[in-house]
Coordinates of C-alpha atoms in Angstrom, one line a residue:
M22 CA 134.8 51.0 137.5
P23 CA 137.7 50.7 135.0
Q24 CA 135.2 50.4 132.1
L25 CA 133.6 53.8 133.2
V26 CA 137.0 55.5 133.2
I27 CA 137.9 54.1 129.8
L28 CA 134.5 55.3 128.4
T29 CA 135.0 58.9 129.9
L30 CA 138.5 59.1 128.4
S31 CA 137.2 58.0 125.0
L32 CA 134.6 60.9 125.0
L33 CA 137.1 63.6 126.0
P34 CA 138.1 64.4 122.4
W35 CA 134.5 65.2 121.5
I36 CA 133.7 67.4 124.5
P37 CA 134.7 70.6 122.7
A38 CA 132.4 69.8 119.8
F39 CA 129.4 69.5 122.2
L40 CA 130.3 72.9 123.8
C41 CA 129.3 74.7 120.6
G42 CA 132.7 76.4 120.1
V43 CA 131.8 77.5 116.6
T44 CA 128.4 78.3 115.1
T45 CA 126.9 79.1 111.7
M46 CA 123.6 79.0 109.8
E47 CA 122.2 75.5 109.2
E48 CA 121.4 76.0 105.5
F49 CA 122.2 78.5 102.6
S50 CA 120.4 78.8 99.3
V51 CA 122.0 80.6 96.3
L52 CA 121.5 80.9 92.6
E53 CA 123.8 79.2 90.1
G54 CA 126.6 81.6 89.1
R55 CA 126.5 83.6 92.3
S56 CA 128.9 84.0 95.2
L57 CA 128.2 83.0 98.8
T58 CA 129.8 84.1 101.9
V59 CA 129.4 82.0 105.1
P60 CA 130.2 83.5 108.6
C61 CA 131.5 81.1 111.2
H62 CA 131.5 82.5 114.8
Y63 CA 133.7 81.1 117.5
E64 CA 134.5 81.6 121.2
P65 CA 137.3 84.1 122.2
Q66 CA 139.6 81.2 123.4
Y67 CA 139.9 80.0 119.8
A68 CA 141.2 83.3 118.4
S69 CA 144.7 81.9 117.7
Y70 CA 143.7 78.6 116.3
V71 CA 143.8 77.6 112.7
K72 CA 140.5 77.8 110.9
Y73 CA 139.6 75.8 107.9
W74 CA 136.7 75.1 105.5
C75 CA 136.0 71.6 104.1
R76 CA 133.4 69.7 102.2
G77 CA 131.9 66.6 103.8
R78 CA 129.8 65.4 106.7
M79 CA 132.5 63.7 108.7
R80 CA 135.8 65.2 109.8
E81 CA 137.8 62.1 108.8
F82 CA 136.5 62.2 105.2
C83 CA 136.1 66.0 104.8
T84 CA 137.9 67.5 101.8
S85 CA 139.8 70.6 102.8
L86 CA 139.0 73.6 100.5
A87 CA 140.7 76.5 102.4
R88 CA 142.8 77.2 105.6
T89 CA 143.8 80.3 107.3
D90 CA 147.4 79.1 107.4
D91 CA 147.5 78.7 103.6
P92 CA 148.3 82.0 101.8
R93 CA 146.8 80.7 98.6
S94 CA 143.3 80.8 99.9
V95 CA 143.0 84.4 101.3
D96 CA 141.8 86.5 98.2
P97 CA 138.0 86.4 97.7
A98 CA 138.4 88.2 94.4
V99 CA 140.7 85.6 92.8
D100 CA 140.2 82.2 94.6
K101 CA 137.3 79.9 94.0
V102 CA 137.2 79.4 97.8
S103 CA 138.8 81.9 100.3
I104 CA 138.9 82.3 104.0
L105 CA 139.5 85.2 106.3
D106 CA 139.8 85.4 110.0
D107 CA 138.8 88.4 112.2
P108 CA 140.0 87.6 115.8
V109 CA 138.7 91.0 117.1
H110 CA 135.1 90.0 116.3
Q111 CA 135.7 86.3 116.8
V112 CA 134.4 85.2 113.3
F113 CA 136.0 83.8 110.1
T114 CA 134.3 84.1 106.8
V115 CA 134.4 81.7 103.8
T116 CA 133.6 83.0 100.3
M117 CA 132.7 80.7 97.5
N118 CA 132.5 82.2 93.9
D119 CA 130.8 81.2 90.7
L120 CA 128.8 78.4 92.3
K121 CA 127.5 75.5 90.2
V122 CA 124.6 73.1 90.9
D123 CA 127.3 70.4 91.5
D124 CA 128.6 72.5 94.5
S125 CA 125.5 71.7 96.5
G126 CA 126.1 69.6 99.6
W127 CA 127.3 69.6 103.2
Y128 CA 130.3 71.7 104.4
M129 CA 132.0 72.3 107.6
C130 CA 133.4 75.3 109.6
G131 CA 136.3 73.9 111.6
M132 CA 139.0 75.0 114.1
E133 CA 142.1 72.8 114.4
I134 CA 142.7 71.8 118.0
G135 CA 145.4 69.2 117.5
G136 CA 146.6 66.6 120.0
V137 CA 145.9 63.0 120.5
W138 CA 143.1 63.5 123.0
S139 CA 141.4 66.5 121.4
A140 CA 139.0 66.6 118.4
D141 CA 138.6 69.7 116.2
V142 CA 135.8 72.1 117.0
V143 CA 133.4 72.0 114.0
E144 CA 129.9 73.1 112.7
Y145 CA 128.1 71.8 109.7
T146 CA 126.0 73.7 107.1
N147 CA 124.1 72.7 104.0
I148 CA 124.5 74.7 100.7
K149 CA 121.9 74.5 98.0
V150 CA 122.8 75.9 94.5
N151 CA 119.7 76.4 92.3
H152 CA 119.5 77.0 88.5
G153 CA 116.2 79.0 88.6
M154 CA 114.9 82.2 90.0
L155 CA 114.6 84.0 93.3
V156 CA 112.8 87.1 94.3
V157 CA 114.1 89.4 97.0
N158 CA 110.6 90.1 98.5
N159 CA 107.7 88.1 97.1
R160 CA 105.1 90.4 98.9
L161 CA 105.0 94.0 97.9
S162 CA 102.8 96.7 99.4
G163 CA 102.2 100.3 98.4
E164 CA 99.8 103.2 98.9
E165 CA 97.5 104.2 96.0
G166 CA 99.3 106.6 93.7
S167 CA 102.8 105.4 94.8
S168 CA 105.3 103.0 93.3
V169 CA 106.7 99.5 94.2
T170 CA 109.7 97.6 92.8
A171 CA 110.2 93.9 92.6
E172 CA 113.7 92.5 92.4
C173 CA 113.8 89.2 90.4
E174 CA 117.1 87.3 90.5
Y175 CA 118.0 84.5 88.0
S176 CA 120.8 82.1 87.5
V177 CA 123.7 82.5 85.1
R178 CA 122.2 80.4 82.4
F179 CA 119.3 82.9 81.9
R180 CA 121.4 86.0 81.5
E181 CA 120.6 86.2 77.7
S182 CA 116.9 85.0 78.1
E183 CA 114.0 87.3 77.6
K184 CA 112.6 88.6 80.9
K185 CA 108.9 89.1 81.5
W186 CA 106.4 90.4 84.0
C187 CA 102.9 88.9 83.8
R188 CA 99.7 89.0 85.8
S189 CA 99.1 85.5 87.2
G190 CA 96.5 83.6 85.2
D191 CA 96.6 86.0 82.2
W192 CA 99.3 85.2 79.6
S193 CA 98.1 88.1 77.4
S194 CA 99.2 90.6 80.1
C195 CA 102.9 89.7 79.8
L196 CA 105.3 92.5 79.2
A197 CA 108.7 91.5 77.9
T198 CA 112.1 93.2 77.7
G199 CA 113.4 94.2 74.3
S200 CA 116.9 93.7 72.8
D201 CA 118.3 96.3 75.2
G202 CA 117.0 94.5 78.2
S203 CA 114.3 97.1 79.1
Y204 CA 110.7 98.0 78.8
E205 CA 108.7 101.0 79.9
D206 CA 105.3 102.4 79.7
T207 CA 103.1 104.8 81.8
S208 CA 102.5 102.2 84.5
V209 CA 105.4 99.6 84.4
A210 CA 109.2 99.8 83.9
I211 CA 111.4 96.7 83.5
S212 CA 115.2 96.9 83.6
D213 CA 117.6 93.9 83.2
D214 CA 121.3 94.4 84.3
R215 CA 122.3 91.2 82.4
T216 CA 124.3 90.0 85.3
G217 CA 121.8 88.1 87.3
A218 CA 118.8 90.3 88.2
F219 CA 116.1 92.5 86.7
T220 CA 113.7 94.9 88.4
V221 CA 110.0 95.6 87.8
T222 CA 108.6 98.9 88.9
L223 CA 104.8 99.5 89.1
K224 CA 104.2 103.2 88.8
K225 CA 101.2 105.2 90.0
L226 CA 99.5 102.3 91.7
Q227 CA 95.8 102.0 91.4
M228 CA 93.4 99.7 93.5
R229 CA 92.9 97.4 90.4
D230 CA 96.7 96.7 90.4
A231 CA 96.4 94.5 93.5
G232 CA 96.9 90.8 92.9
W233 CA 99.4 88.1 92.0
Y234 CA 102.1 88.5 89.4
W235 CA 105.2 86.5 88.3
C236 CA 108.7 87.2 87.1
S237 CA 109.9 85.1 84.3
A238 CA 113.4 84.3 82.9
G239 CA 113.4 81.7 80.1
Q240 CA 111.1 78.9 81.4
Q241 CA 111.5 79.8 85.0
Q242 CA 108.8 81.7 86.9
I243 CA 108.5 83.0 90.5
S244 CA 105.3 84.5 92.1
V245 CA 105.0 88.0 93.5
Q246 CA 102.0 89.4 95.4
V247 CA 101.2 93.1 95.1
L248 CA 99.0 94.8 97.8
V249 CA 97.6 98.2 97.3
T250 CA 96.2 100.3 100.2
P251 CA 93.8 103.2 99.7
R252 CA 95.0 106.7 99.9
P253 CA 94.0 108.3 103.1
T254 CA 91.5 111.1 102.8
T255 CA 92.4 114.3 104.5
T256 CA 90.0 117.1 105.5
A257 CA 91.2 120.6 105.2
V258 CA 91.0 122.4 108.5
S259 CA 91.8 126.1 108.7
V260 CA 94.3 127.3 111.3
T261 CA 91.8 129.7 112.8
S262 CA 89.3 126.9 113.6
L263 CA 92.0 125.1 115.5
L264 CA 92.7 128.1 117.8
T265 CA 91.1 128.4 121.1
P266 CA 88.9 131.5 121.8
S267 CA 91.7 133.1 123.7
Q268 CA 94.2 132.4 121.0
S269 CA 91.8 133.8 118.3
V270 CA 91.3 137.0 120.1
A271 CA 95.0 137.3 120.8
H272 CA 95.7 137.2 117.0
L273 CA 93.1 139.7 116.1
P274 CA 94.6 143.0 114.7
P275 CA 94.5 146.0 117.2
P276 CA 91.8 148.7 116.5
K277 CA 92.9 151.5 114.3
P278 CA 93.2 155.0 116.0
I279 CA 90.9 157.7 115.0
S280 CA 92.8 160.0 112.8
K281 CA 91.9 163.6 111.7
E282 CA 90.9 162.4 108.3
S283 CA 88.6 159.8 109.6
W284 CA 87.0 162.3 112.0
S285 CA 86.4 164.8 109.2
S286 CA 84.8 162.1 107.1
H287 CA 82.5 161.2 110.0
S288 CA 81.6 164.9 110.5
H289 CA 80.5 165.3 106.9
I290 CA 78.2 162.3 107.3
L291 CA 76.7 163.8 110.4
E292 CA 76.0 167.2 108.8
S293 CA 74.3 165.5 106.0
L294 CA 72.0 163.5 108.3
L295 CA 71.2 166.7 110.2
V296 CA 70.2 168.7 107.1
C297 CA 68.0 165.9 105.9
S298 CA 66.3 165.7 109.3
S299 CA 65.7 169.4 109.3
L300 CA 64.1 169.4 105.9
M301 CA 61.7 166.5 106.8
L302 CA 60.7 168.4 110.0
L303 CA 59.9 171.5 108.0
V304 CA 57.9 169.6 105.4
G305 CA 55.9 167.9 108.2
L306 CA 55.1 171.3 109.9
A307 CA 54.0 172.7 106.6
I308 CA 51.5 169.8 106.0
L309 CA 50.2 170.2 109.6
A310 CA 49.7 174.0 109.2
R311 CA 47.8 173.6 106.0
K312 CA 45.4 171.0 107.6
M313 CA 44.8 173.3 110.6
W314 CA 44.0 176.3 108.2
K315 CA 41.5 174.1 106.3
L316 CA 39.8 173.1 109.5
H317 CA 39.6 176.8 110.7
K318 CA 37.9 177.8 107.3
Q319 CA 35.3 175.1 107.8
D320 CA 34.2 176.2 111.2
P321 CA 31.7 179.1 110.0
V322 CA 30.0 176.8 107.7
L323 CA 29.5 174.2 110.4
R324 CA 28.1 176.9 112.6
Q325 CA 25.6 178.0 109.9
V326 CA 24.5 174.3 109.4
K327 CA 24.0 174.0 113.1
E328 CA 21.8 177.2 113.3
M329 CA 19.7 176.0 110.4
K330 CA 19.2 172.7 112.0
A331 CA 18.2 174.5 115.1
R332 CA 15.5 176.7 113.3
L333 CA 14.2 173.6 111.6
S334 CA 14.0 171.8 114.9
G335 CA 12.0 174.8 116.3
Y336 CA 9.4 174.5 113.5
S337 CA 6.5 172.6 114.9
G338 CA 4.9 171.7 111.6
D339 CA 5.7 168.7 109.5
V340 CA 8.9 168.7 107.5
G341 CA 7.1 167.6 104.5
D342 CA 5.4 171.0 104.5
L343 CA 8.8 172.4 103.3
P344 CA 9.0 170.9 99.9
D345 CA 11.2 173.4 98.4
A346 CA 14.0 173.9 101.0
T347 CA 17.3 173.8 99.4
V348 CA 20.9 174.3 100.6
V349 CA 23.1 175.8 98.0
F350 CA 26.9 176.4 98.2
L351 CA 27.4 179.2 95.8
N352 CA 31.2 179.2 96.2
R353 CA 33.3 176.2 97.4
D354 CA 36.2 178.4 98.5
S355 CA 34.0 180.8 100.5
Q356 CA 32.0 178.0 102.0
D357 CA 29.0 180.4 102.3
V358 CA 25.7 178.7 102.9
H359 CA 22.4 180.1 101.5
T360 CA 19.0 178.7 102.2
K361 CA 16.1 179.3 99.9
C362 CA 12.7 178.6 101.0
N363 CA 10.1 178.9 98.3
E364 CA 7.3 178.6 100.7
F365 CA 7.0 178.7 104.4
V366 CA 3.6 178.1 106.0
S367 CA 3.2 178.9 109.6
I368 CA 0.8 176.7 111.4
Q369 CA -0.9 178.1 114.4

């Protein structure tokens, strides 16, 4: 029993550390020459405590770099390492400027608790400083005809190096910046700010632009994938076709009232039609009258022909005995019929 009590008392200083009184990200990655700000969040009960930032993996051997109770480490613009506490939002931030590769390692967000039986509340993070390149987004996507921009960041040692944009696997496709740190043509624009980043803009994307590319600064390269989606096809639809039948009728213009001018124009048309119809009727009647008159003139001729046929039919002899019977029309207009019989023999 005494041994259990001694073990419990020995663990009391470490209880606050296991309660996660302070939290931060497990790892940070940054390019050489850049600045880094690390947020350390804490519980409200620690708002009045002293916060600090140190380098090391163990509290006993952690080298202090900045403390909130040290006025010499509160200006991020001047100090190599600065620390600021915000009790309202329960967070203190640590800013490290002009990082070098040698600055890589383990660091600690800590809150000083004090006392013999209490350990500080701490949280560890690993910082990696690289002397190469990073890309803000290594996968770009744009619609056909639009533009996309790649942001390529480089470490301080590559500030004066030539920047390139190349299609992966094709060295002959590389486009490089000139002495002014820029390049531009109808499809690509490259701009270097000479402080740690350059941008590449692909203009008027086409389907053939899809693929893998890489940013280059000095001997460093980083890959970027470009995806191009087809432009959607749109079908022009008239507004009238989208209206329902009731809506279409509702939008038709009202009929125009019959004015005096329109009525007079219509009356002229009717008069013309009436005159034409009358003339056609008169012409038709004239043609009919002429035909009737011709038929009337032909009636006496027909009667004479019938009488002659009757006399011939009354003759009992052979028709061959009348060799010289001839019908002669002396005048076509008079239609008179004369019969000449050279010889008529009566047979008893």
